[in-house]
Short mmCIF file of C-alpha atoms and ligand atoms in Angstrom, two decimals:
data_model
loop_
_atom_site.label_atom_id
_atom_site.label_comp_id
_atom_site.label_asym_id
_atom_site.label_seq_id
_atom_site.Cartn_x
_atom_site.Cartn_y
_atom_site.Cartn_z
CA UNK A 810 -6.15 -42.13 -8.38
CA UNK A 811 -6.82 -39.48 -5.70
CA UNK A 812 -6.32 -37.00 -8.36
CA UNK A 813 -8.66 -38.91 -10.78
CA UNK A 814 -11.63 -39.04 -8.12
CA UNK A 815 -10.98 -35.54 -6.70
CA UNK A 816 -11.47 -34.14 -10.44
CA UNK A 817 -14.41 -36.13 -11.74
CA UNK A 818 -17.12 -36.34 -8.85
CA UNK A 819 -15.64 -34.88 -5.61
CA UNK A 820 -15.39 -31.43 -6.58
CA UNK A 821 -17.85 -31.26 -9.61
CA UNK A 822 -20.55 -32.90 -7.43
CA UNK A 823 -19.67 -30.16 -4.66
CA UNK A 824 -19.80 -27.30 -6.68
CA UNK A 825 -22.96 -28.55 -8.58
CA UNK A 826 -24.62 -28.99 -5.28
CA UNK A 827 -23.84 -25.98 -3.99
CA UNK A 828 -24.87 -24.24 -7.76
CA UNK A 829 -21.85 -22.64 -8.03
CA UNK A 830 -20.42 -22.31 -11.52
CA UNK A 831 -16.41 -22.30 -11.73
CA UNK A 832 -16.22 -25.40 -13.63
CA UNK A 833 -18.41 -24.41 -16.72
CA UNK A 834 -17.15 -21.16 -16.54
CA UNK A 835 -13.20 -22.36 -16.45
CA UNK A 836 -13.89 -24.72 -19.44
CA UNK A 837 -15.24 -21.63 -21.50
CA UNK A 838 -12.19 -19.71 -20.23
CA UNK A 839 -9.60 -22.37 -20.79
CA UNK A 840 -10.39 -22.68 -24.75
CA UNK A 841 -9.43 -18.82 -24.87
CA UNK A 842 -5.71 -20.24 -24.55
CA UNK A 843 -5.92 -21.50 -28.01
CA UNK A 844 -7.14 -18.52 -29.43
CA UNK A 845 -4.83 -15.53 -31.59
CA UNK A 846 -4.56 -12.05 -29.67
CA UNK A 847 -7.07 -10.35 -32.19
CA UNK A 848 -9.63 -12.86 -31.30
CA UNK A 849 -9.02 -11.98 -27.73
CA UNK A 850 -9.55 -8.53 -28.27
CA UNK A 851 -12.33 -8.71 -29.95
CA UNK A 852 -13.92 -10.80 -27.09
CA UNK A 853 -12.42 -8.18 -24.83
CA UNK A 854 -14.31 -4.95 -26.73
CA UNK A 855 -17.81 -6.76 -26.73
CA UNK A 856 -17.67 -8.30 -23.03
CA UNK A 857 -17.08 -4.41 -22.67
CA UNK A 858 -19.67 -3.31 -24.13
CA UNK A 859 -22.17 -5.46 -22.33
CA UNK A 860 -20.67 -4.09 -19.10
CA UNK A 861 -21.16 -0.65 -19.85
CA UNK A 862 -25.02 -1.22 -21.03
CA UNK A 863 -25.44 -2.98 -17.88
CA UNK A 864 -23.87 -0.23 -15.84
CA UNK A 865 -26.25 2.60 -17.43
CA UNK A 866 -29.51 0.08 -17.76
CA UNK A 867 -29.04 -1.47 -13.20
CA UNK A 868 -26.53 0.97 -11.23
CA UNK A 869 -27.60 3.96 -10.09
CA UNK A 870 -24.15 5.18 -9.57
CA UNK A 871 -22.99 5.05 -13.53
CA UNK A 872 -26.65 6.25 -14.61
CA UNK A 873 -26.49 9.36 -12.73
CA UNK A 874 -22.55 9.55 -13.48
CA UNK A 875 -22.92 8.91 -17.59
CA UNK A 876 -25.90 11.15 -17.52
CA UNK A 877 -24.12 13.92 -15.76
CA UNK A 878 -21.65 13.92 -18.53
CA UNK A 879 -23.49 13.77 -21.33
CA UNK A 880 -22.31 9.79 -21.74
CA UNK A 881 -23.77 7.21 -23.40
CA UNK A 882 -23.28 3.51 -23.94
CA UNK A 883 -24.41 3.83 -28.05
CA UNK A 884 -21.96 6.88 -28.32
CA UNK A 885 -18.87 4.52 -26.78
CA UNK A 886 -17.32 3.18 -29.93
CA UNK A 887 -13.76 3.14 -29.26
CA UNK A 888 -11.04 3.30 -26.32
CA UNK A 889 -10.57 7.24 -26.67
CA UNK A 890 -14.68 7.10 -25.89
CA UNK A 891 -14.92 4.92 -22.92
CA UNK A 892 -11.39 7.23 -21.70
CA UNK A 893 -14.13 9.65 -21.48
CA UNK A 894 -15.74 7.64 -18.73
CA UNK A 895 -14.26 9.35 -14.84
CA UNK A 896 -12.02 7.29 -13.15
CA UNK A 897 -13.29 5.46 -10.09
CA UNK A 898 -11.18 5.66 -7.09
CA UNK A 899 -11.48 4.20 -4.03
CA UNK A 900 -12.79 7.00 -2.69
CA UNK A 901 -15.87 7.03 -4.75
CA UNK A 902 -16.60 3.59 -4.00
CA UNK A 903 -16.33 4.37 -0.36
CA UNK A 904 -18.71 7.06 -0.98
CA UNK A 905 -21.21 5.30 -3.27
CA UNK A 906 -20.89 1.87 -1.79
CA UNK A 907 -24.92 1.11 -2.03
CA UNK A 908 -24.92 2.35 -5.26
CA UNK A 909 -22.33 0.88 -7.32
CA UNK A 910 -24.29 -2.74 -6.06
CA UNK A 911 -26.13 -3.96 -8.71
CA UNK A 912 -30.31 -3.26 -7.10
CA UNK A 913 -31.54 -6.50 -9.00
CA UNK A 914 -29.52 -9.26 -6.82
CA UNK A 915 -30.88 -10.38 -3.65
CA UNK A 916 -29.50 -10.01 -0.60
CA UNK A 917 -28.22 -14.33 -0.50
CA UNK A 918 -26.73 -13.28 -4.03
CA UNK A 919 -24.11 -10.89 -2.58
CA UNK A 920 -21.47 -11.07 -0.44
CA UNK A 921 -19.54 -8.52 1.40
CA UNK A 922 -15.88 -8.64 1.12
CA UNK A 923 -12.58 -5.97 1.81
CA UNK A 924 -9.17 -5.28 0.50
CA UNK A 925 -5.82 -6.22 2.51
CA UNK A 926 -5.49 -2.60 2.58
CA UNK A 927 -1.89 -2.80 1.73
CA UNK A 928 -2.17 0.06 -0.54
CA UNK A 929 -2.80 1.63 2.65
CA UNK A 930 -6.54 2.80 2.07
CA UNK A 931 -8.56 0.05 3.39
CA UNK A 932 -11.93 -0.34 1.59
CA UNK A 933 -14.92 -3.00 1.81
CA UNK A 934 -16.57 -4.49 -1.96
CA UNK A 935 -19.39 -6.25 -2.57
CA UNK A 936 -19.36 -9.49 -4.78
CA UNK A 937 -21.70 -11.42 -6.26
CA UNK A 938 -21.57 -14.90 -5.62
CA UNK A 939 -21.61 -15.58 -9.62
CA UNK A 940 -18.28 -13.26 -9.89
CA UNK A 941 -16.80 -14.79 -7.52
CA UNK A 942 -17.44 -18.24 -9.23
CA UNK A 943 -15.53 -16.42 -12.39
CA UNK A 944 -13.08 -15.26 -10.75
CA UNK A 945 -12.17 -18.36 -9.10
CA UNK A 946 -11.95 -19.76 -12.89
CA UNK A 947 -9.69 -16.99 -14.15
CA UNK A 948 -7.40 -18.15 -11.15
CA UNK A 949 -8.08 -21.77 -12.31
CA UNK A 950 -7.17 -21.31 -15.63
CA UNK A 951 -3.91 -18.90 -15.33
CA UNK A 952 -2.70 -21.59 -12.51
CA UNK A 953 -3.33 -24.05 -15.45
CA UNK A 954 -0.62 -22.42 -17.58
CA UNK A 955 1.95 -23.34 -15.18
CA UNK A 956 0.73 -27.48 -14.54
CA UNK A 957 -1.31 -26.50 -11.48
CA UNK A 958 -4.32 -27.67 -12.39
CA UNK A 959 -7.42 -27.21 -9.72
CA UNK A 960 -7.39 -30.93 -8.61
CA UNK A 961 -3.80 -30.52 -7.54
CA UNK A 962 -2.83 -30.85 -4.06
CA UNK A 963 -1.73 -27.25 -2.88
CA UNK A 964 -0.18 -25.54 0.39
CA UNK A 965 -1.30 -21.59 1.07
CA UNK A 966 0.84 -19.62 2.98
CA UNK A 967 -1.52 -16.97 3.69
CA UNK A 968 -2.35 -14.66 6.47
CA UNK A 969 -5.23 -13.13 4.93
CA UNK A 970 -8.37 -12.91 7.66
CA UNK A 971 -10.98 -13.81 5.46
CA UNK A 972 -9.56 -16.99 4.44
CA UNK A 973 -7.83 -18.08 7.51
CA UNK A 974 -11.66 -18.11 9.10
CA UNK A 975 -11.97 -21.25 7.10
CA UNK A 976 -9.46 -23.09 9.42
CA UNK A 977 -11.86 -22.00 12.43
CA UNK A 978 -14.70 -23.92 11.79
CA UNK A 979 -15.07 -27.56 10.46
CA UNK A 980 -17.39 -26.74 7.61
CA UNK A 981 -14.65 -24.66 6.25
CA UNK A 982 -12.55 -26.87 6.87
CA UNK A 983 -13.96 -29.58 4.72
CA UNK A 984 -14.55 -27.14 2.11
CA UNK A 985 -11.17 -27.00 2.09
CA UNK A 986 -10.29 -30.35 2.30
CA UNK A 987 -12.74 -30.75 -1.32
CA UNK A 988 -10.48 -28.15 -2.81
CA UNK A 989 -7.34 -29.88 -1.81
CA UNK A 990 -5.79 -26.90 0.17
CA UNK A 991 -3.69 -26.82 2.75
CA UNK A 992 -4.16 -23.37 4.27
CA UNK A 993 -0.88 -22.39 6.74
CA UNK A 994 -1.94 -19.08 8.76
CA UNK A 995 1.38 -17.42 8.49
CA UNK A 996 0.84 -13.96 10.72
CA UNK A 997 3.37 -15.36 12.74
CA UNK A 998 6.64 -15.92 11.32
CA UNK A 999 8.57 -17.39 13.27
CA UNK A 1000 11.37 -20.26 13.65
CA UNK A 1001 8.94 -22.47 16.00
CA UNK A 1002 6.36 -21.96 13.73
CA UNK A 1003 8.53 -22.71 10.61
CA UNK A 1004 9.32 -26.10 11.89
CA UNK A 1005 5.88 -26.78 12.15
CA UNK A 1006 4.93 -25.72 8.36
CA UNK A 1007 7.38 -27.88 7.01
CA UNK A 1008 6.29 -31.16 8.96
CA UNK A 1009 2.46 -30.04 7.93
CA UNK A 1010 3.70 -29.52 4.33
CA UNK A 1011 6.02 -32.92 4.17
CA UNK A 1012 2.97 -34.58 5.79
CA UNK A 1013 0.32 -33.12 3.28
CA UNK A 1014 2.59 -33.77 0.01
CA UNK A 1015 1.01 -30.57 -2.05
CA UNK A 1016 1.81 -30.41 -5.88
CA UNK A 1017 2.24 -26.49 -5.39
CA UNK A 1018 3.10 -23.64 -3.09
CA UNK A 1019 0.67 -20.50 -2.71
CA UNK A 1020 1.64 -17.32 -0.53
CA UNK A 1021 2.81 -14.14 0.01
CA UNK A 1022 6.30 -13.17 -1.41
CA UNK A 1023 7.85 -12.13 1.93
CA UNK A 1024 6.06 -14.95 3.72
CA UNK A 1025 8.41 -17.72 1.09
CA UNK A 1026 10.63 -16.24 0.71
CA UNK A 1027 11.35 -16.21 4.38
CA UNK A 1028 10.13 -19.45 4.64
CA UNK A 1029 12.69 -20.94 2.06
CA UNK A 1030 15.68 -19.13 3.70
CA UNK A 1031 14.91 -21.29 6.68
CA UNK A 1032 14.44 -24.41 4.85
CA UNK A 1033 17.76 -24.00 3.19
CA UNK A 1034 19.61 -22.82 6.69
CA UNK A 1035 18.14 -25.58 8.18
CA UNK A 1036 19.00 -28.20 5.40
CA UNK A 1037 15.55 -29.36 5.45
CA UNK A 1038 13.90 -30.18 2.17
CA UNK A 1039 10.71 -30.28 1.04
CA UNK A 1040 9.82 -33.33 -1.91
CA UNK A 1041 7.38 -33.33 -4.77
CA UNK A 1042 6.59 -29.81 -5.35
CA UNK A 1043 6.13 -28.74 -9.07
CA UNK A 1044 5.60 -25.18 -8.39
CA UNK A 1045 5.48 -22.57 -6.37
CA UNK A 1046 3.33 -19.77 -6.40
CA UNK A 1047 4.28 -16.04 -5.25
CA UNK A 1048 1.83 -13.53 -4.55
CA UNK A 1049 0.29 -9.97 -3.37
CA UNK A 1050 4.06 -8.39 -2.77
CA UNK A 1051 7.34 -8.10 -5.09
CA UNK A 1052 9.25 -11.14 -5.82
CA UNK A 1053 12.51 -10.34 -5.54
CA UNK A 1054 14.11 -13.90 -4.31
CA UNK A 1055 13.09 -16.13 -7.05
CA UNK A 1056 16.01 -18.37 -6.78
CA UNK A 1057 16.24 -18.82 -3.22
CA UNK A 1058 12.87 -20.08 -3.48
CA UNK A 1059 13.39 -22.03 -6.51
CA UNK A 1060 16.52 -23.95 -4.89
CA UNK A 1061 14.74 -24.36 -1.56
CA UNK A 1062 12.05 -25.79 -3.03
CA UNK A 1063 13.71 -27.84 -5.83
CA UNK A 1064 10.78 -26.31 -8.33
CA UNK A 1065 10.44 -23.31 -10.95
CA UNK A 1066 8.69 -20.54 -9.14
CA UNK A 1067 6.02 -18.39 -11.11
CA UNK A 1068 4.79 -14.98 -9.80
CA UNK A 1069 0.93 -13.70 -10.46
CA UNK A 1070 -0.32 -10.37 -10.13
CA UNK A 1071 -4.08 -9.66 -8.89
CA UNK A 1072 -5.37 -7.71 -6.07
CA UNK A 1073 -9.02 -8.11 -3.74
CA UNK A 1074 -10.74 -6.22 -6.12
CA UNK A 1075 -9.63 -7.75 -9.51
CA UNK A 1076 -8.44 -11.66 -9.01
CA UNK A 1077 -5.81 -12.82 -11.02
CA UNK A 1078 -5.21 -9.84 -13.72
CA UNK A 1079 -1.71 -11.18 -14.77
CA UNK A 1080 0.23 -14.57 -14.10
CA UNK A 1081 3.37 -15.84 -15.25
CA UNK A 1082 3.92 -18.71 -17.63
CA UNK A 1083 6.53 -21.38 -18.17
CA UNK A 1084 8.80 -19.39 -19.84
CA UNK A 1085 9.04 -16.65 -16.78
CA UNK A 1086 6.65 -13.78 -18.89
CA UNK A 1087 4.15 -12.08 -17.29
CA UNK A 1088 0.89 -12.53 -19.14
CA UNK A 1089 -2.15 -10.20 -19.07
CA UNK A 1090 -5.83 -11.80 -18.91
CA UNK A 1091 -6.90 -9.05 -21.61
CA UNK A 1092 -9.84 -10.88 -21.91
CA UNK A 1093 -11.27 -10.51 -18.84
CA UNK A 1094 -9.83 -7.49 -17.32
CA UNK A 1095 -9.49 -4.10 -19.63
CA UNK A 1096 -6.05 -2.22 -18.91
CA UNK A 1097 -5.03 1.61 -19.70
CA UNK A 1098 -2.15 3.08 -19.15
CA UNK A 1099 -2.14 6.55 -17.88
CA UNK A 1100 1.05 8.76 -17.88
CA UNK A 1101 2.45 9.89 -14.44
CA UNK A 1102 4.12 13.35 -14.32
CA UNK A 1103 7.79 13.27 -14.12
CA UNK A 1104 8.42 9.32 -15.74
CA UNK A 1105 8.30 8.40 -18.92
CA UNK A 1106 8.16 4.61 -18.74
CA UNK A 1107 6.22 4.35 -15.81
CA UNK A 1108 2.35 4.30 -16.44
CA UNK A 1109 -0.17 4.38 -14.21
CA UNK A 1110 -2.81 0.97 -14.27
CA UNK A 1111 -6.32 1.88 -14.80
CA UNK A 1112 -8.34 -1.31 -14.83
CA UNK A 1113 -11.90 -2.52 -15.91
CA UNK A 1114 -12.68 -6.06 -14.70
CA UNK A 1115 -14.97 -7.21 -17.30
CA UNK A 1116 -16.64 -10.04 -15.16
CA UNK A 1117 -17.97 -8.18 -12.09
CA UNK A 1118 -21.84 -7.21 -12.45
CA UNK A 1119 -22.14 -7.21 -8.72
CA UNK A 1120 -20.52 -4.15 -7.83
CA UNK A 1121 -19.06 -2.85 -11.23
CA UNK A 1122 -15.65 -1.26 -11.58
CA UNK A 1123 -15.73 0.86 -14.30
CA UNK A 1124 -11.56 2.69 -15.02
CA UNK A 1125 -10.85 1.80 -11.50
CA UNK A 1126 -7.47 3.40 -10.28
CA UNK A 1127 -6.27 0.28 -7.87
CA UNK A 1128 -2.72 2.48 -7.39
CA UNK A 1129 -0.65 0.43 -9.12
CA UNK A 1130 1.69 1.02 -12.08
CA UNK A 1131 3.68 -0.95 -14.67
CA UNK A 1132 5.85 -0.53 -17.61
CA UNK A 1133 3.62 -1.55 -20.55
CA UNK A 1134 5.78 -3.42 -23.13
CA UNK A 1135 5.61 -5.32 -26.59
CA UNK A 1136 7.61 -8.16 -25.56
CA UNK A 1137 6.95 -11.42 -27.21
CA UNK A 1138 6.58 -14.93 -25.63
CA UNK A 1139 7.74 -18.19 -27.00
CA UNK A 1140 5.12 -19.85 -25.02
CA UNK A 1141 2.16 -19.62 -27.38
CA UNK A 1142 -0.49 -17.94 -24.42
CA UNK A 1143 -2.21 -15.38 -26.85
CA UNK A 1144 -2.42 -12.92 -24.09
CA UNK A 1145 0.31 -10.03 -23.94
CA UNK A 1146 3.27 -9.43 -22.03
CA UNK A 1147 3.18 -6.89 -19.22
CA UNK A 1148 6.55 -6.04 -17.24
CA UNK A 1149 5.04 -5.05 -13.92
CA UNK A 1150 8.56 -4.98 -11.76
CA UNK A 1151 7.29 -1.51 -10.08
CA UNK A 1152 3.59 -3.56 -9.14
CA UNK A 1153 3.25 -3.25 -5.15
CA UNK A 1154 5.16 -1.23 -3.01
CA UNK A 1155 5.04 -2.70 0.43
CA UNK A 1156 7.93 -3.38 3.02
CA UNK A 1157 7.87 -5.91 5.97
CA UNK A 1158 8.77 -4.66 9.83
CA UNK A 1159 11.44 -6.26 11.65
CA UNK A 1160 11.04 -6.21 15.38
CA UNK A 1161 14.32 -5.88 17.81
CA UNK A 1162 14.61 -9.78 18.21
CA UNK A 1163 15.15 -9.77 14.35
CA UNK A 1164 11.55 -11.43 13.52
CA UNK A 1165 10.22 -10.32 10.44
CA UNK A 1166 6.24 -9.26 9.90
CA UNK A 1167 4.91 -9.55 6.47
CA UNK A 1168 3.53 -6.21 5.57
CA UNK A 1169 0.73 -7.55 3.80
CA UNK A 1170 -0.32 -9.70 6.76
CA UNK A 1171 -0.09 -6.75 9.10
CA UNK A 1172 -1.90 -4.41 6.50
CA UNK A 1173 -5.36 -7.17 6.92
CA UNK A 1174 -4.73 -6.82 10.50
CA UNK A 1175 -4.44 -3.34 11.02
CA UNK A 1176 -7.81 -2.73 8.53
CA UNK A 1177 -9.72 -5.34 11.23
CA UNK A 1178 -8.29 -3.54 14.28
CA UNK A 1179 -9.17 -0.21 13.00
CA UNK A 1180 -12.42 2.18 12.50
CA UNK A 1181 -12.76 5.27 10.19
CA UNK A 1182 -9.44 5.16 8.78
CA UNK A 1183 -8.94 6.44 4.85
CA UNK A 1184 -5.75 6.18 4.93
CA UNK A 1185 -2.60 5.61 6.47
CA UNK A 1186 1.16 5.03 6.15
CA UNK A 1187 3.28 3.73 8.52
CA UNK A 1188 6.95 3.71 8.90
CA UNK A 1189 9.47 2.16 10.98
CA UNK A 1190 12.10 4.64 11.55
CA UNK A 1191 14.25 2.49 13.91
CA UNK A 1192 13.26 -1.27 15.48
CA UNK A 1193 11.45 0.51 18.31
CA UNK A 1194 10.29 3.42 16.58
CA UNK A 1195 7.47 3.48 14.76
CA UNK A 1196 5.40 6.54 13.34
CA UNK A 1197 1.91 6.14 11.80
CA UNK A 1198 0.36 8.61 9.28
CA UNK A 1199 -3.49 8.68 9.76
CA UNK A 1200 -6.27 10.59 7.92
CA UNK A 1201 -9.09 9.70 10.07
CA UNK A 1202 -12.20 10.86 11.39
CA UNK A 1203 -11.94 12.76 14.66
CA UNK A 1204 -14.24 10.16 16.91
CA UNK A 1205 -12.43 7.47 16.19
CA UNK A 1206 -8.68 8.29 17.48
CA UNK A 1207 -8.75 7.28 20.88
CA UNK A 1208 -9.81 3.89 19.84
CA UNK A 1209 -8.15 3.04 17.42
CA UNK A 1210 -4.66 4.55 18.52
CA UNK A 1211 -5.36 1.64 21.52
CA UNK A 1212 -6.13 -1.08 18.95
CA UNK A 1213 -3.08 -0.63 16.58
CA UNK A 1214 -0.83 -0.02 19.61
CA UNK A 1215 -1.55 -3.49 20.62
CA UNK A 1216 -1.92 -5.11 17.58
CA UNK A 1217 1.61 -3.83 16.77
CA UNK A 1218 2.69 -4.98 20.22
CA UNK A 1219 1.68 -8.40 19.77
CA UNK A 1220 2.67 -8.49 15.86
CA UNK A 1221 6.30 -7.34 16.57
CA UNK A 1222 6.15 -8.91 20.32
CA UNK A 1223 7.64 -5.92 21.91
CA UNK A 1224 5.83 -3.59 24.58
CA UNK A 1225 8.41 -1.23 24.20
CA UNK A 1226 7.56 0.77 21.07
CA UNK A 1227 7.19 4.20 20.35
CA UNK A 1228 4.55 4.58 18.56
CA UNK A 1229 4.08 8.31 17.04
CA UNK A 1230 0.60 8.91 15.73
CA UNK A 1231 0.23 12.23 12.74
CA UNK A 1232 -3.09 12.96 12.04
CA UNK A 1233 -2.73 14.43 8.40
CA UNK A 1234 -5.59 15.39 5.92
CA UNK A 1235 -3.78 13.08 2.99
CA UNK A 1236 -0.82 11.33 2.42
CA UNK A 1237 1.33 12.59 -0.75
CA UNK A 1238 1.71 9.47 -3.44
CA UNK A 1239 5.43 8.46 -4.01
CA UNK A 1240 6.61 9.75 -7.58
CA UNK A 1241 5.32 6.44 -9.55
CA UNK A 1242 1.78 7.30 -8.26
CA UNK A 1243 1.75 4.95 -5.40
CA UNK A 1244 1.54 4.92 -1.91
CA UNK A 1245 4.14 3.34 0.20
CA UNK A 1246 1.73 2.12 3.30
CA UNK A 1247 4.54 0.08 5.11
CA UNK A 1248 8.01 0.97 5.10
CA UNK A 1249 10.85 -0.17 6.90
CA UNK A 1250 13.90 2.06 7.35
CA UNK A 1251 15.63 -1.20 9.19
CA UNK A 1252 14.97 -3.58 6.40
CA UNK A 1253 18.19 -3.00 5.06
CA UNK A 1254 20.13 -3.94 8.55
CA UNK A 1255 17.96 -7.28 8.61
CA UNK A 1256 18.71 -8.76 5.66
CA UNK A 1257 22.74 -8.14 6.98
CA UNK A 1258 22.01 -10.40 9.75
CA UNK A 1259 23.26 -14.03 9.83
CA UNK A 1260 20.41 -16.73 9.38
CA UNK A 1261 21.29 -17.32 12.66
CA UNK A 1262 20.17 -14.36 14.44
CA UNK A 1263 16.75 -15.04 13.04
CA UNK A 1264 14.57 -16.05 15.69
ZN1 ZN B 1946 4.73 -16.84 -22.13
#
């Protein structure tokens, strides 16, 4: 019944009110799912093509860049022409942040967003409301594939500071409460706290689990130590890192677990479906594969989200790769199979008393703490020892060494670190292509521990 009124007037009426768009736009998105591959692609090539007139027609960045090279839109007829197109890195946007922003959207149409950062170059974006309304129905509709449909009751184990604001104030809050989410702020991950999620979740009866990788998969070892179980969930949904414990998760959690791949920049640009593939939203996001020196299966991403007109992302290099693959599904999804098993490349921290910090969470912390920073690695060479790669401007050292020493203090609850700063001009790429911002040379000695030296 709940279900029933949440889906026909509570959230349509909200949404309406507030003249924000997901529903139409899922229902035009969800009839894609009946649709052959060929039919996708062509609605793939011509939602490209409108993106590229509308990058050379509003943003001053791709006029000047096409016209600098001799590009444009009526000469782009095929793949090997729009390869032509310079890849946009997140340097460039850094550098042309005002003018990748489409000029014709007032300033109440945009909003100003970042990334996590756990690629270890934090960056800010700028969104359109309207995109965000899409991609919020490309989320909708890959959830769909796997029975979590948007009325659904779900839990999100998240530590991501822009969304854990919502739990601060009580219009966010009942926002929230319209969308049926349960939002856990997970930056601390600890026993204590564990107990607590688990009488929230028992008490809030979700459908499905959201969160980080590292966060459940932490989460379910305790469950399962702790013989506590959790009733009524039909999914769970792993996110932003690796999964690597699928059936710890699945047992602790009595439910099939399904992993999705997306990032702050592009929501939602492959999910899994019932069968356990990973499926690639071709339609809305435009994938090449780019060769790295020294592998020959491993490609590097390069990716075109076709429904951004805020702040366009023409061949964006996110720093991700995959293995690109021909594999067929039984499911029926139209949309291809991608194996992305080499996706993110992010360790968790472990501090002396055995807790573990999410790498992800700390990677949205340490871009909030921090000023001027284009890039960084850090590594934990033993559990009190702790060196930090920066490439940074000059002014902003002294500050910021103060702000990550205590944020790294608090997050690992030890004030007896060494922490070794290295100001560097870049940081190398590992040999897939892709940074390694957090790594843990302990992680291997935590997972030897017994469950119950985990505080
Ligand atoms: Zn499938």
């Amino acid at each position: 019944m709940q279900d029933f009124i949440f889906k026909n007037f509570i959230m349509p009426y909200f949404f309406k009110y507030k003249r924000l768009k997901r529903f139409d736009y899922y229902k035009e998105l969800k009839k894609r799912d009946l649709m052959t591959q060929e039919e996708l692609r062509e609605i793939q090539w011509e939602k490209l093509k409108s993106l590229i007139n509308h990058c050379y027609e509003n943003i001053p960045y791709y006029r000047k860049l096409f016209d600098h090279h001799g590009i444009h839109p009526k000469n782009i007829k095929n793949q090997k022409d729009f390869a032509q197109i310079p890849i946009l890195t997140k340097q460039d946007i850094k550098e042309n942040f005002n003018d990748l922003i489409n000029p014709n959207l007032s300033k109440k149409d945009i909003f100003y967003d970042s990334t996590s950062g756990s690629t270890g170059i934090p960056l800010q974006l700028a969104r359109s409301w309207d995109d965000q309304e899409y991609g919020a129905a490309l989320k909708y509709r890959s959830n769909a594939w796997c029975g979590w449909n948007y009325w659904h009751k779900s839990v999100w184990l998240v530590s991501d500071t822009r969304r854990i604001t919502e739990l601060e104030s009580i219009k966010g809050r009942i926002i929230l409460g319209i969308q049926r989410k349960l939002v856990i702020n997970t930056k601390k991950i600890t026993r204590e706290n564990m107990f607590k999620w688990a009488d929230q979740i028992k008490k809030y009866k979700p459908r499905h689990i959201y969160g980080y990788s590292s966060i459940i998969t932490e989460f379910s070892r305790f469950l399962t130590d702790n013989k506590i179980s959790v009733s009524g969930i039909e999914g769970v949904f792993s996110t932003a890192e690796i999964l690597s414990e699928r059936e710890l998760i699945s047992k602790a959690f009595n439910a099939p677990v399904y992993d999705q791949y997306g990032s702050s920049e592009i929501f939602c640009t492959a999910h899994e479906c019932p069968k356990g593939k990973m499926h690639l939203n071709i339609d809305e996001v435009f994938v090449e594969f780019e060769d790295i020196a020294d592998d020959q299966e491993i490609k590097k991403m390069i990716f075109t989200p076709l429904y951004l007109y805020g702040m366009p992302l023409l061949r964006y290099d996110l720093q991700d790769a995959a293995i690109p693959c021909e594999e067929h599904c039984d499911c029926d999804l139209p949309y291809p199979v991608i194996n992305l098993q080499v996706g993110r490349i992010s360790d968790n921290l472990i501090s002396d008393k055995s807790k573990l910090v999410s790498g992800v969470t700390l990677s949205w912390y340490f871009t909030d703490a921090t000023n001027g920073i284009a890039q960084y690695q850090l590594i934990q060479e033993t559990f009190k020892d702790i060196t930090i790669k920066i490439v940074c401007e000059d002014k902003f050292k002294e500050e910021n060494e103060c702000s990550i020493k205590e944020l790294l203090a608090e997050m690992l609850n030890s004030t007896d670190l060494n922490i070794n700063f290295e100001y560097v001009d870049t940081i190398i790429p590992g040999k897939n292509g892709k940074y390694r911002p957090i790594s843990s040379k302990v992680i291997n000695d935590f997972h030897k521990l017994k469950p119950q030296e985990i505080h």
